[in-house]
XYZ file of C-alpha atoms in Angstrom:
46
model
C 108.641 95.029 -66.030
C 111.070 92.363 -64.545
C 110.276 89.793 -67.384
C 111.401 92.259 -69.742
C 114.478 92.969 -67.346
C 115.362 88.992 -67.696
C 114.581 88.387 -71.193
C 117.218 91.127 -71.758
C 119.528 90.096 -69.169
C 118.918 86.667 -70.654
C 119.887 87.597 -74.255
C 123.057 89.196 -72.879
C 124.165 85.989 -71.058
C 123.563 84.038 -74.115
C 124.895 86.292 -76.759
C 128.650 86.617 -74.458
C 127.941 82.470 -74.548
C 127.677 82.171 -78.170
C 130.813 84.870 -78.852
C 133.055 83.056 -76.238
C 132.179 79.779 -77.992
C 133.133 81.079 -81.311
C 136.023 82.449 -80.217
C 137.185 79.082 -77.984
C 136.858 77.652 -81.556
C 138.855 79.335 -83.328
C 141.126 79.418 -80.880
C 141.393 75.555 -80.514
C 141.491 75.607 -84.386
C 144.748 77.700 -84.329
C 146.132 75.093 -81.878
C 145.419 72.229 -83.996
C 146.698 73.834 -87.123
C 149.814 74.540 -85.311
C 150.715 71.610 -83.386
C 150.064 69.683 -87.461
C 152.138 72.215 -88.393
C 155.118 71.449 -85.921
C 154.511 68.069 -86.475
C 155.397 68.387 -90.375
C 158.569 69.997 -89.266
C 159.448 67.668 -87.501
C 158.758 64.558 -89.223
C 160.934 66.389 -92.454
C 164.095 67.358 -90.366
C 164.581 63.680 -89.754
């Protein structure tokens, strides 16, 4: 009974891990894309 109560806590912990990880990326991808995007601006208003 308590090894099936930590596999499933275990698959819990690691599926919120793997979802926060994706999200993190595609959050930092956002960033990136944006600060290449501000760059652009820049470098063309001068």
């Amino acid at each position: 009974m308590t090894r099936i109560i930590l596999l499933i806590s275990f698959l819990f912990l690691f599926g919120r891990f793997v979802y926060s990880a994706i999200g993190a990326w595609y959050h930092h991808q956002d960033k990136v894309e944006t600060q290449q995007n501000s760059l652009s601006v820049d470098n063309t208003s001068r």
